[in-house]
Amino acid sequence: MWLSLEGLSVTGPLKDMDFSVQEGGGPRILHQFKLEPPAVSFRISGEKAGIIDIEPRTGILYINGSLDWETKQVHKLQVESLDENGKRVKGPYAVTIYVEDINDNPPEFNQTKYYGVVRQNSRPGKPFMYVHATDHDDPTTLHAQLSYSILHHFPNPYEEMLFQIDSATGAISPSRKGSYYLDPQKQDTFILVVSVKDMAGTTTNAFTSSVDVIITVKESLWKAPPTIHIKENSTQVHPVNISKVQSNEPGVIYGIFEKEKLPRLPFSISENGDIYVTQPLDREEKDTYTFYVVSKDNTGELVDKPLQIHIIVEDINDNPPVCQQDLTVIEVQENEKGGSNIGTVFATDMDEKDSLNSRLHFQIQSQEPEFPSQNLFYIQQDTGTLQLTGRSLSKRESAKYFLKVLVTDPQFETICNVEVHVIDINDQIPIFKNSDYGSVTLAEDIPIGSVILEIEATDGDEPATGSSLIVYQVKEGDPNNTFTIETDSETNRGFIRIGKALDFETMPVYNLVINATNPEPLVEGVEYNASSLTKLKVSVTNVDEPPAFRKPFYKTEVSEDIPVNTLLMTVEAYDPEGDSVRYSLEGDVRKWLRIDSATGQVYTASPLDRETEEVYSIEVVVSELTQKSKVFLTLHLRDVNDNYPQIAMDYPTFFCYPVSGRERTLIQATDADEQLFYSKFTFSLADEMNARNNWEISKFNATHAFLSLKHANFEEKVYDVPIILNDNGKPPLENKVNLKVSICKCSSENSCFIEIDRQHSWPTAGQAIGILLAVLIVIGKSLLPG
C-alpha cells in the first residue's frame, strides 16, 4: 500500500472532526482513527469526490489526489465503526474537510477588447468608462483582490499620460493633461493597454492579464450657440425656447448669471439645458443682451467653463414717424430763385436705424393759400428737403404759406406742419455806431462770463427777420477765442463776455477787430464794408495766481506687495508767474507715501495693505511763496494672497451632552483677501492621533464644511480641534487653527446651558447674546439638508 504510517502522530478515537486542506498538493494522510472493541473496521460515506477515503482496518483517513477550491470548498463526510458482523458500533461522526484556496487562477477581463468615448474638455478624474476583471480564487483573500493600471498609451504625444485609471474600480478618466489637450482634430483615437494584477498588485509573483481599450475622442458638447436673433414684441405664448446647451457630463445643474446687472433678466434655463426667453422683448428699450450659462455638479462645483450667450433683438415696424418739431418754421427771402433749397422737414422713426422699418418718405399733402398758384413748393421724398419749384416768392402776394407734409414708413404715417415765412431781402448791411470803442483794462482773474462792454450796430432791413438780426464776432486779435459776444435779439445790442480765463503771462494785450453780419446772405451786389467793423483794445493786468497742476487729478493702480521706496508716479505743477514750487502731502494718515518736495516724485514710504484700505486717497499740495493749490491723488491697491484663512467665529460651536456619535455642525472659513469667482477653501484635520480618532471633516461647499463626531465617548468639556485650512490662492496659504468645541448640557430648546455665577441673579448681556445665538444656530442646523 502506498500510504505510509511513518511519522503519523495525529491519531485518536472516533469523533466529530474538522480539517483544513490546501487545494492541490497531491495524496496525503489526514488522520488515523483508533479502533475500540468490539469494532474491527471503519466505513466512510458522503462527499468523497472520488479521492477521499478511509482504510477500514487501520482507520487512516486519506486523500488519494488533489482537492480543488474552485470546484468545491467544503466536503462533508460521515465515519462509523463496525463489528465483525458489519453492524455499527459507534457513529456516524461528522468529518468536515475545508479546502483552502491557493493563488492558482489569473484574473480575466470580461471582454476581449473595450471601446469607450470621451468628450473634448471633459473634467479630469471624471470616469467615462470602466473595465472589469474577475478572479476565480477566494474573494476573501488577496488571491482575488485586483489592481488595475495603464501599461501603455498609443500614441503618447506628451510626457504625461492623457488618461488615468482607478486601481480599485477600473474607472478610466482624463488626466489633468488630457482634459486640456484632448482634441479630435489632432488625434481622435487612442489605444490603452490596461493591466490587471491579483494579490492587490503588491507582490512580484502575482498573476497578470492585459487588454486593449480603444478610446474615441469626440468634440465637446459644451459649446456656446451662435448669436441668437429674437424678433421684438413677439405674440407667442412665453416662455419660448430659443436655444439649447449640453454639458459633456450627465446630470449637471444648469444656471444663468448676468454680465449686465438688469432689474430682471428675461431669460431662463431648464434642467435639460434648454434656454428660454420669458417675455416679449422691445428692441427700442434694449437691442442686445449678454449673459453666461454655467453647469455645476450636485456639490456646487463648476463642471465646465461658463459659456457666453449673445442675444440680438430684431426690429419690427412698430413705431410711426415722429415730427421733430410740432411746427417747422422756414424763412425764405423774396428774391430766392426757383430750385433753391429753402429748408428741411425733420422726422424720426424709433425703429432700427438704416433699415426699411425706419425709412421715411416725404410728400406735400396741401398748401395754403394756393396763390398765386398751386405747387409752389417741392419736397425731396427721401430727405425732406424743401425747394421752390419755379418763380420767386413775393411778400406782397402772401407773407406766409402753410404746408402739410405727409411722412410715411412702410406701415405708418404722420402729418408734419410747416410754416413758410416770406421775408424781405437782405440789402442793408449792419453799421456800427462807433468805429472804435477805445480800450478797457481787466485784471487777469476776472470771472469767466463777465460782461466787459456793450456794443451796438443798426440794420435798415425788415425788423425781426434774419436780414436785420445782427451777429457779432471777433474777427481779429483773439487767437484763443477768449472772448464771446452775445446778441440781444430784441435790441440787436452785443455783449462782450469773458469766455476763457485771461492770463497776463501769456497775453497781456488784445487788439480786437469785431464785425457785424446777418444770418441771411446779402443780396447779389451788396457787400459788407468797414462800416460793419469796430475796434477794441483790452489790456490785462497781472495778478499773483496760485500754482497750477498739469492734471485735474492723479491716480494709479499697484500691487499691495510692492517694495518700500517704489516710485509710483510724478506729479507736475507750475507757477504762472514763473516762481519755483515745492510739493508736500496732506491726509496721508497711513504714512504709506512720501513725495520729493522738489521733483514731485511720489514713492511708497511703508508697506501697503489692501485689506486695510483698498482705495487710498490723499491730497498733493503745491506751494510757492504766498499761495498754494491742491489736487487729489488716488491709489488703487491690487490684492495679493497674503492673509491666512481663519475660522469664522460668528457663533459658538457646541454639541449637546451626552452625544450619540452621529451629530455634525457646520463651520465656515473666511479670508481677508479678495474672494474671486472661483475661490474656495479646503478643510482637513491636523495629523494628530486624538483629532483623527475623535473628529471627522467633510466638505459642504466652497466656504463651509461639516465637523462630525466619530464616536459617543465624549466628556462634558471644551475640546481643541486642530484644523488645517487652505485658501487655494496664488500662492496657496495654509493655516492651522484650534477650534474650540463645547460638549455641554443643553436646555430644552437645544441650546448650550451656561451656568451663571451665583452672585448674579441674571445673565450678563454677553451671556444672553451667546444663549440667543446658540438657539439660532440649532434652529439653523435643523434646516440643513441631512
PDB file of N, CA and C in Angstrom, residues 585-671:
ATOM      1  N   LEU A 585       2.492 116.460   0.989  1.00  0.00           N
ATOM      2  CA  LEU A 585       1.300 115.611   1.044  1.00  0.00           C
ATOM      3  C   LEU A 585       0.446 115.988   2.241  1.00  0.00           C
ATOM      4  N   GLU A 586      -0.880 115.902   2.067  1.00  0.00           N
ATOM      5  CA  GLU A 586      -1.822 116.081   3.162  1.00  0.00           C
ATOM      6  C   GLU A 586      -2.783 114.904   3.189  1.00  0.00           C
ATOM      7  N   GLY A 587      -3.158 114.488   4.389  1.00  0.00           N
ATOM      8  CA  GLY A 587      -4.143 113.422   4.532  1.00  0.00           C
ATOM      9  C   GLY A 587      -3.547 112.033   4.427  1.00  0.00           C
ATOM     10  N   ASP A 588      -2.216 111.898   4.479  1.00  0.00           N
ATOM     11  CA  ASP A 588      -1.578 110.579   4.410  1.00  0.00           C
ATOM     12  C   ASP A 588      -1.597 109.956   5.812  1.00  0.00           C
ATOM     13  N   VAL A 589      -2.795 109.587   6.265  1.00  0.00           N
ATOM     14  CA  VAL A 589      -2.959 109.122   7.638  1.00  0.00           C
ATOM     15  C   VAL A 589      -2.265 107.783   7.867  1.00  0.00           C
ATOM     16  N   ARG A 590      -2.094 106.985   6.838  1.00  0.00           N
ATOM     17  CA  ARG A 590      -1.442 105.676   6.993  1.00  0.00           C
ATOM     18  C   ARG A 590       0.085 105.769   6.913  1.00  0.00           C
ATOM     19  N   LYS A 591       0.585 106.970   6.532  1.00  0.00           N
ATOM     20  CA  LYS A 591       2.036 107.169   6.360  1.00  0.00           C
ATOM     21  C   LYS A 591       2.606 106.190   5.336  1.00  0.00           C
ATOM     22  N   TRP A 592       1.809 105.932   4.274  1.00  0.00           N
ATOM     23  CA  TRP A 592       2.217 104.988   3.246  1.00  0.00           C
ATOM     24  C   TRP A 592       3.100 105.628   2.176  1.00  0.00           C
ATOM     25  N   LEU A 593       3.000 106.975   2.007  1.00  0.00           N
ATOM     26  CA  LEU A 593       3.622 107.619   0.858  1.00  0.00           C
ATOM     27  C   LEU A 593       4.550 108.746   1.313  1.00  0.00           C
ATOM     28  N   ARG A 594       5.461 109.100   0.428  1.00  0.00           N
ATOM     29  CA  ARG A 594       6.271 110.303   0.609  1.00  0.00           C
ATOM     30  C   ARG A 594       6.458 110.936  -0.766  1.00  0.00           C
ATOM     31  N   ILE A 595       6.745 112.238  -0.807  1.00  0.00           N
ATOM     32  CA  ILE A 595       6.911 112.951  -2.070  1.00  0.00           C
ATOM     33  C   ILE A 595       8.188 113.764  -2.022  1.00  0.00           C
ATOM     34  N   ASP A 596       8.901 113.746  -3.130  1.00  0.00           N
ATOM     35  CA  ASP A 596      10.088 114.587  -3.262  1.00  0.00           C
ATOM     36  C   ASP A 596       9.619 116.026  -3.421  1.00  0.00           C
ATOM     37  N   SER A 597       9.975 116.887  -2.476  1.00  0.00           N
ATOM     38  CA  SER A 597       9.443 118.254  -2.459  1.00  0.00           C
ATOM     39  C   SER A 597       9.864 119.057  -3.678  1.00  0.00           C
ATOM     40  N   ALA A 598      10.935 118.679  -4.322  1.00  0.00           N
ATOM     41  CA  ALA A 598      11.425 119.459  -5.470  1.00  0.00           C
ATOM     42  C   ALA A 598      10.930 118.902  -6.798  1.00  0.00           C
ATOM     43  N   THR A 599      10.883 117.548  -6.940  1.00  0.00           N
ATOM     44  CA  THR A 599      10.563 116.945  -8.242  1.00  0.00           C
ATOM     45  C   THR A 599       9.117 116.498  -8.366  1.00  0.00           C
ATOM     46  N   GLY A 600       8.412 116.335  -7.240  1.00  0.00           N
ATOM     47  CA  GLY A 600       7.039 115.836  -7.295  1.00  0.00           C
ATOM     48  C   GLY A 600       6.949 114.330  -7.459  1.00  0.00           C
ATOM     49  N   GLN A 601       8.062 113.613  -7.319  1.00  0.00           N
ATOM     50  CA  GLN A 601       8.034 112.155  -7.436  1.00  0.00           C
ATOM     51  C   GLN A 601       7.463 111.553  -6.150  1.00  0.00           C
ATOM     52  N   VAL A 602       6.463 110.664  -6.327  1.00  0.00           N
ATOM     53  CA  VAL A 602       5.765 110.062  -5.204  1.00  0.00           C
ATOM     54  C   VAL A 602       6.253 108.623  -5.043  1.00  0.00           C
ATOM     55  N   TYR A 603       6.700 108.276  -3.808  1.00  0.00           N
ATOM     56  CA  TYR A 603       7.231 106.948  -3.512  1.00  0.00           C
ATOM     57  C   TYR A 603       6.409 106.312  -2.399  1.00  0.00           C
ATOM     58  N   THR A 604       6.536 104.968  -2.289  1.00  0.00           N
ATOM     59  CA  THR A 604       5.982 104.292  -1.112  1.00  0.00           C
ATOM     60  C   THR A 604       6.931 104.517   0.060  1.00  0.00           C
ATOM     61  N   ALA A 605       6.347 104.832   1.220  1.00  0.00           N
ATOM     62  CA  ALA A 605       7.161 105.094   2.409  1.00  0.00           C
ATOM     63  C   ALA A 605       7.093 103.944   3.411  1.00  0.00           C
ATOM     64  N   SER A 606       6.081 103.091   3.297  1.00  0.00           N
ATOM     65  CA  SER A 606       5.934 101.950   4.184  1.00  0.00           C
ATOM     66  C   SER A 606       5.101 100.901   3.443  1.00  0.00           C
ATOM     67  N   PRO A 607       5.052  99.657   3.951  1.00  0.00           N
ATOM     68  CA  PRO A 607       4.294  98.606   3.245  1.00  0.00           C
ATOM     69  C   PRO A 607       2.814  98.973   3.100  1.00  0.00           C
ATOM     70  N   LEU A 608       2.247  98.631   1.920  1.00  0.00           N
ATOM     71  CA  LEU A 608       0.829  98.870   1.645  1.00  0.00           C
ATOM     72  C   LEU A 608       0.026  97.647   2.066  1.00  0.00           C
ATOM     73  N   ASP A 609      -1.269  97.845   2.302  1.00  0.00           N
ATOM     74  CA  ASP A 609      -2.130  96.729   2.712  1.00  0.00           C
ATOM     75  C   ASP A 609      -3.537  96.962   2.175  1.00  0.00           C
ATOM     76  N   ARG A 610      -3.936  96.163   1.160  1.00  0.00           N
ATOM     77  CA  ARG A 610      -5.253  96.336   0.554  1.00  0.00           C
ATOM     78  C   ARG A 610      -6.376  96.045   1.545  1.00  0.00           C
ATOM     79  N   GLU A 611      -6.119  95.107   2.475  1.00  0.00           N
ATOM     80  CA  GLU A 611      -7.173  94.755   3.416  1.00  0.00           C
ATOM     81  C   GLU A 611      -7.456  95.892   4.399  1.00  0.00           C
ATOM     82  N   THR A 612      -6.475  96.770   4.619  1.00  0.00           N
ATOM     83  CA  THR A 612      -6.694  97.942   5.465  1.00  0.00           C
ATOM     84  C   THR A 612      -7.451  99.011   4.693  1.00  0.00           C
ATOM     85  N   GLU A 613      -7.037  99.251   3.444  1.00  0.00           N
ATOM     86  CA  GLU A 613      -7.692 100.270   2.619  1.00  0.00           C
ATOM     87  C   GLU A 613      -7.423  99.928   1.156  1.00  0.00           C
ATOM     88  N   GLU A 614      -8.505  99.655   0.425  1.00  0.00           N
ATOM     89  CA  GLU A 614      -8.357  99.233  -0.975  1.00  0.00           C
ATOM     90  C   GLU A 614      -8.133 100.433  -1.901  1.00  0.00           C
ATOM     91  N   VAL A 615      -8.817 101.527  -1.624  1.00  0.00           N
ATOM     92  CA  VAL A 615      -8.639 102.757  -2.406  1.00  0.00           C
ATOM     93  C   VAL A 615      -8.163 103.832  -1.428  1.00  0.00           C
ATOM     94  N   TYR A 616      -6.956 104.336  -1.655  1.00  0.00           N
ATOM     95  CA  TYR A 616      -6.316 105.262  -0.721  1.00  0.00           C
ATOM     96  C   TYR A 616      -6.194 106.619  -1.393  1.00  0.00           C
ATOM     97  N   SER A 617      -6.858 107.645  -0.849  1.00  0.00           N
ATOM     98  CA  SER A 617      -6.856 108.982  -1.445  1.00  0.00           C
ATOM     99  C   SER A 617      -6.203 109.967  -0.481  1.00  0.00           C
ATOM    100  N   ILE A 618      -5.308 110.770  -1.019  1.00  0.00           N
ATOM    101  CA  ILE A 618      -4.672 111.843  -0.253  1.00  0.00           C
ATOM    102  C   ILE A 618      -4.659 113.090  -1.132  1.00  0.00           C
ATOM    103  N   GLU A 619      -4.170 114.190  -0.593  1.00  0.00           N
ATOM    104  CA  GLU A 619      -4.046 115.417  -1.363  1.00  0.00           C
ATOM    105  C   GLU A 619      -2.568 115.766  -1.523  1.00  0.00           C
ATOM    106  N   VAL A 620      -2.232 116.161  -2.763  1.00  0.00           N
ATOM    107  CA  VAL A 620      -0.893 116.692  -3.028  1.00  0.00           C
ATOM    108  C   VAL A 620      -0.994 118.212  -2.997  1.00  0.00           C
ATOM    109  N   VAL A 621      -0.117 118.848  -2.249  1.00  0.00           N
ATOM    110  CA  VAL A 621      -0.120 120.307  -2.113  1.00  0.00           C
ATOM    111  C   VAL A 621       1.103 120.856  -2.843  1.00  0.00           C
ATOM    112  N   VAL A 622       0.879 121.850  -3.745  1.00  0.00           N
ATOM    113  CA  VAL A 622       1.987 122.548  -4.381  1.00  0.00           C
ATOM    114  C   VAL A 622       1.925 124.009  -3.907  1.00  0.00           C
ATOM    115  N   SER A 623       3.059 124.555  -3.530  1.00  0.00           N
ATOM    116  CA  SER A 623       3.057 125.909  -2.968  1.00  0.00           C
ATOM    117  C   SER A 623       4.227 126.711  -3.528  1.00  0.00           C
ATOM    118  N   GLU A 624       3.971 128.050  -3.599  1.00  0.00           N
ATOM    119  CA  GLU A 624       5.063 128.995  -3.881  1.00  0.00           C
ATOM    120  C   GLU A 624       5.119 129.943  -2.688  1.00  0.00           C
ATOM    121  N   LEU A 625       5.671 131.109  -2.853  1.00  0.00           N
ATOM    122  CA  LEU A 625       5.938 131.976  -1.705  1.00  0.00           C
ATOM    123  C   LEU A 625       4.680 132.314  -0.915  1.00  0.00           C
ATOM    124  N   THR A 626       3.580 132.625  -1.634  1.00  0.00           N
ATOM    125  CA  THR A 626       2.396 133.142  -0.931  1.00  0.00           C
ATOM    126  C   THR A 626       1.149 132.295  -1.134  1.00  0.00           C
ATOM    127  N   GLN A 627       1.115 131.429  -2.156  1.00  0.00           N
ATOM    128  CA  GLN A 627      -0.117 130.713  -2.451  1.00  0.00           C
ATOM    129  C   GLN A 627       0.170 129.225  -2.643  1.00  0.00           C
ATOM    130  N   LYS A 628      -0.912 128.447  -2.583  1.00  0.00           N
ATOM    131  CA  LYS A 628      -0.766 127.015  -2.798  1.00  0.00           C
ATOM    132  C   LYS A 628      -2.034 126.470  -3.454  1.00  0.00           C
ATOM    133  N   SER A 629      -1.905 125.270  -4.049  1.00  0.00           N
ATOM    134  CA  SER A 629      -3.032 124.568  -4.674  1.00  0.00           C
ATOM    135  C   SER A 629      -2.966 123.101  -4.263  1.00  0.00           C
ATOM    136  N   LYS A 630      -4.112 122.451  -4.405  1.00  0.00           N
ATOM    137  CA  LYS A 630      -4.197 121.040  -4.023  1.00  0.00           C
ATOM    138  C   LYS A 630      -4.830 120.231  -5.146  1.00  0.00           C
ATOM    139  N   VAL A 631      -4.470 118.936  -5.185  1.00  0.00           N
ATOM    140  CA  VAL A 631      -5.069 118.005  -6.138  1.00  0.00           C
ATOM    141  C   VAL A 631      -5.146 116.642  -5.465  1.00  0.00           C
ATOM    142  N   PHE A 632      -6.148 115.866  -5.832  1.00  0.00           N
ATOM    143  CA  PHE A 632      -6.304 114.535  -5.244  1.00  0.00           C
ATOM    144  C   PHE A 632      -5.412 113.521  -5.953  1.00  0.00           C
ATOM    145  N   LEU A 633      -4.796 112.654  -5.161  1.00  0.00           N
ATOM    146  CA  LEU A 633      -4.029 111.509  -5.673  1.00  0.00           C
ATOM    147  C   LEU A 633      -4.706 110.249  -5.114  1.00  0.00           C
ATOM    148  N   THR A 634      -5.122 109.361  -6.007  1.00  0.00           N
ATOM    149  CA  THR A 634      -5.831 108.146  -5.592  1.00  0.00           C
ATOM    150  C   THR A 634      -5.009 106.930  -5.961  1.00  0.00           C
ATOM    151  N   LEU A 635      -4.852 106.047  -4.979  1.00  0.00           N
ATOM    152  CA  LEU A 635      -4.060 104.831  -5.157  1.00  0.00           C
ATOM    153  C   LEU A 635      -4.999 103.638  -5.024  1.00  0.00           C
ATOM    154  N   HIS A 636      -5.118 102.859  -6.112  1.00  0.00           N
ATOM    155  CA  HIS A 636      -5.917 101.632  -6.096  1.00  0.00           C
ATOM    156  C   HIS A 636      -4.979 100.451  -5.866  1.00  0.00           C
ATOM    157  N   LEU A 637      -5.242  99.661  -4.823  1.00  0.00           N
ATOM    158  CA  LEU A 637      -4.360  98.557  -4.463  1.00  0.00           C
ATOM    159  C   LEU A 637      -4.926  97.239  -4.981  1.00  0.00           C
ATOM    160  N   ARG A 638      -4.090  96.517  -5.750  1.00  0.00           N
ATOM    161  CA  ARG A 638      -4.458  95.180  -6.204  1.00  0.00           C
ATOM    162  C   ARG A 638      -4.121  94.155  -5.129  1.00  0.00           C
ATOM    163  N   ASP A 639      -4.993  93.197  -4.973  1.00  0.00           N
ATOM    164  CA  ASP A 639      -4.828  92.217  -3.908  1.00  0.00           C
ATOM    165  C   ASP A 639      -3.762  91.188  -4.253  1.00  0.00           C
ATOM    166  N   VAL A 640      -2.996  90.756  -3.247  1.00  0.00           N
ATOM    167  CA  VAL A 640      -2.170  89.553  -3.339  1.00  0.00           C
ATOM    168  C   VAL A 640      -2.590  88.653  -2.188  1.00  0.00           C
ATOM    169  N   ASN A 641      -2.345  87.381  -2.355  1.00  0.00           N
ATOM    170  CA  ASN A 641      -2.787  86.421  -1.339  1.00  0.00           C
ATOM    171  C   ASN A 641      -1.817  86.439  -0.167  1.00  0.00           C
ATOM    172  N   ASP A 642      -2.075  87.310   0.808  1.00  0.00           N
ATOM    173  CA  ASP A 642      -1.151  87.480   1.933  1.00  0.00           C
ATOM    174  C   ASP A 642      -1.854  87.359   3.283  1.00  0.00           C
ATOM    175  N   ASN A 643      -3.075  86.850   3.290  1.00  0.00           N
ATOM    176  CA  ASN A 643      -3.792  86.664   4.544  1.00  0.00           C
ATOM    177  C   ASN A 643      -4.163  85.192   4.704  1.00  0.00           C
ATOM    178  N   TYR A 644      -3.843  84.655   5.868  1.00  0.00           N
ATOM    179  CA  TYR A 644      -4.118  83.241   6.113  1.00  0.00           C
ATOM    180  C   TYR A 644      -5.606  83.039   6.394  1.00  0.00           C
ATOM    181  N   PRO A 645      -6.137  81.923   5.918  1.00  0.00           N
ATOM    182  CA  PRO A 645      -7.559  81.650   6.195  1.00  0.00           C
ATOM    183  C   PRO A 645      -7.800  81.415   7.679  1.00  0.00           C
ATOM    184  N   GLN A 646      -8.991  81.777   8.135  1.00  0.00           N
ATOM    185  CA  GLN A 646      -9.371  81.633   9.541  1.00  0.00           C
ATOM    186  C   GLN A 646     -10.752  80.990   9.623  1.00  0.00           C
ATOM    187  N   ILE A 647     -11.071  80.486  10.799  1.00  0.00           N
ATOM    188  CA  ILE A 647     -12.430  80.012  11.057  1.00  0.00           C
ATOM    189  C   ILE A 647     -13.286  81.220  11.432  1.00  0.00           C
ATOM    190  N   ALA A 648     -14.440  81.350  10.771  1.00  0.00           N
ATOM    191  CA  ALA A 648     -15.355  82.441  11.114  1.00  0.00           C
ATOM    192  C   ALA A 648     -15.988  82.144  12.469  1.00  0.00           C
ATOM    193  N   MET A 649     -15.755  83.034  13.422  1.00  0.00           N
ATOM    194  CA  MET A 649     -16.218  82.797  14.795  1.00  0.00           C
ATOM    195  C   MET A 649     -17.458  83.633  15.098  1.00  0.00           C
ATOM    196  N   ASP A 650     -18.436  83.601  14.202  1.00  0.00           N
ATOM    197  CA  ASP A 650     -19.648  84.397  14.417  1.00  0.00           C
ATOM    198  C   ASP A 650     -20.564  83.759  15.457  1.00  0.00           C
ATOM    199  N   TYR A 651     -20.328  82.499  15.775  1.00  0.00           N
ATOM    200  CA  TYR A 651     -21.200  81.824  16.724  1.00  0.00           C
ATOM    201  C   TYR A 651     -20.399  80.709  17.396  1.00  0.00           C
ATOM    202  N   PRO A 652     -20.779  80.281  18.617  1.00  0.00           N
ATOM    203  CA  PRO A 652     -20.052  79.209  19.307  1.00  0.00           C
ATOM    204  C   PRO A 652     -20.343  77.858  18.668  1.00  0.00           C
ATOM    205  N   THR A 653     -19.356  76.934  18.740  1.00  0.00           N
ATOM    206  CA  THR A 653     -19.529  75.578  18.231  1.00  0.00           C
ATOM    207  C   THR A 653     -19.735  74.651  19.427  1.00  0.00           C
ATOM    208  N   PHE A 654     -20.820  73.868  19.424  1.00  0.00           N
ATOM    209  CA  PHE A 654     -21.100  73.004  20.563  1.00  0.00           C
ATOM    210  C   PHE A 654     -21.913  71.805  20.114  1.00  0.00           C
ATOM    211  N   PHE A 655     -21.888  70.745  20.951  1.00  0.00           N
ATOM    212  CA  PHE A 655     -22.749  69.576  20.808  1.00  0.00           C
ATOM    213  C   PHE A 655     -23.382  69.307  22.171  1.00  0.00           C
ATOM    214  N   CYS A 656     -24.613  68.831  22.155  1.00  0.00           N
ATOM    215  CA  CYS A 656     -25.343  68.601  23.394  1.00  0.00           C
ATOM    216  C   CYS A 656     -24.908  67.281  24.034  1.00  0.00           C
ATOM    217  N   TYR A 657     -24.588  67.369  25.338  1.00  0.00           N
ATOM    218  CA  TYR A 657     -24.136  66.199  26.097  1.00  0.00           C
ATOM    219  C   TYR A 657     -25.344  65.497  26.714  1.00  0.00           C
ATOM    220  N   PRO A 658     -25.405  64.126  26.687  1.00  0.00           N
ATOM    221  CA  PRO A 658     -24.450  63.213  26.052  1.00  0.00           C
ATOM    222  C   PRO A 658     -24.677  63.161  24.538  1.00  0.00           C
ATOM    223  N   VAL A 659     -23.619  62.765  23.807  1.00  0.00           N
ATOM    224  CA  VAL A 659     -23.698  62.706  22.349  1.00  0.00           C
ATOM    225  C   VAL A 659     -23.941  61.276  21.899  1.00  0.00           C
ATOM    226  N   SER A 660     -24.505  61.134  20.695  1.00  0.00           N
ATOM    227  CA  SER A 660     -24.767  59.801  20.143  1.00  0.00           C
ATOM    228  C   SER A 660     -23.651  59.354  19.206  1.00  0.00           C
ATOM    229  N   GLY A 661     -22.832  60.328  18.740  1.00  0.00           N
ATOM    230  CA  GLY A 661     -21.761  59.993  17.796  1.00  0.00           C
ATOM    231  C   GLY A 661     -22.133  60.248  16.357  1.00  0.00           C
ATOM    232  N   ARG A 662     -23.389  60.621  16.117  1.00  0.00           N
ATOM    233  CA  ARG A 662     -23.822  60.885  14.729  1.00  0.00           C
ATOM    234  C   ARG A 662     -24.032  62.370  14.464  1.00  0.00           C
ATOM    235  N   GLU A 663     -23.759  63.251  15.422  1.00  0.00           N
ATOM    236  CA  GLU A 663     -24.025  64.673  15.259  1.00  0.00           C
ATOM    237  C   GLU A 663     -22.979  65.324  14.332  1.00  0.00           C
ATOM    238  N   ARG A 664     -23.376  66.422  13.750  1.00  0.00           N
ATOM    239  CA  ARG A 664     -22.431  67.227  12.970  1.00  0.00           C
ATOM    240  C   ARG A 664     -22.865  68.686  13.030  1.00  0.00           C
ATOM    241  N   THR A 665     -21.913  69.581  12.790  1.00  0.00           N
ATOM    242  CA  THR A 665     -22.212  71.020  12.772  1.00  0.00           C
ATOM    243  C   THR A 665     -21.456  71.661  11.630  1.00  0.00           C
ATOM    244  N   LEU A 666     -21.939  72.803  11.197  1.00  0.00           N
ATOM    245  CA  LEU A 666     -21.357  73.488  10.035  1.00  0.00           C
ATOM    246  C   LEU A 666     -20.350  74.527  10.517  1.00  0.00           C
ATOM    247  N   ILE A 667     -19.141  74.504   9.934  1.00  0.00           N
ATOM    248  CA  ILE A 667     -18.130  75.516  10.237  1.00  0.00           C
ATOM    249  C   ILE A 667     -17.798  76.257   8.953  1.00  0.00           C
ATOM    250  N   GLN A 668     -17.333  77.492   9.094  1.00  0.00           N
ATOM    251  CA  GLN A 668     -17.095  78.358   7.924  1.00  0.00           C
ATOM    252  C   GLN A 668     -15.675  78.908   7.968  1.00  0.00           C
ATOM    253  N   ALA A 669     -15.044  78.941   6.789  1.00  0.00           N
ATOM    254  CA  ALA A 669     -13.727  79.562   6.663  1.00  0.00           C
ATOM    255  C   ALA A 669     -13.882  80.942   6.053  1.00  0.00           C
ATOM    256  N   THR A 670     -12.994  81.839   6.430  1.00  0.00           N
ATOM    257  CA  THR A 670     -13.023  83.191   5.869  1.00  0.00           C
ATOM    258  C   THR A 670     -11.602  83.658   5.628  1.00  0.00           C
ATOM    259  N   ASP A 671     -11.466  84.686   4.809  1.00  0.00           N
ATOM    260  CA  ASP A 671     -10.137  85.158   4.402  1.00  0.00           C
ATOM    261  C   ASP A 671     -10.257  86.639   4.094  1.00  0.00           C
TER     262      ASP A 671
END
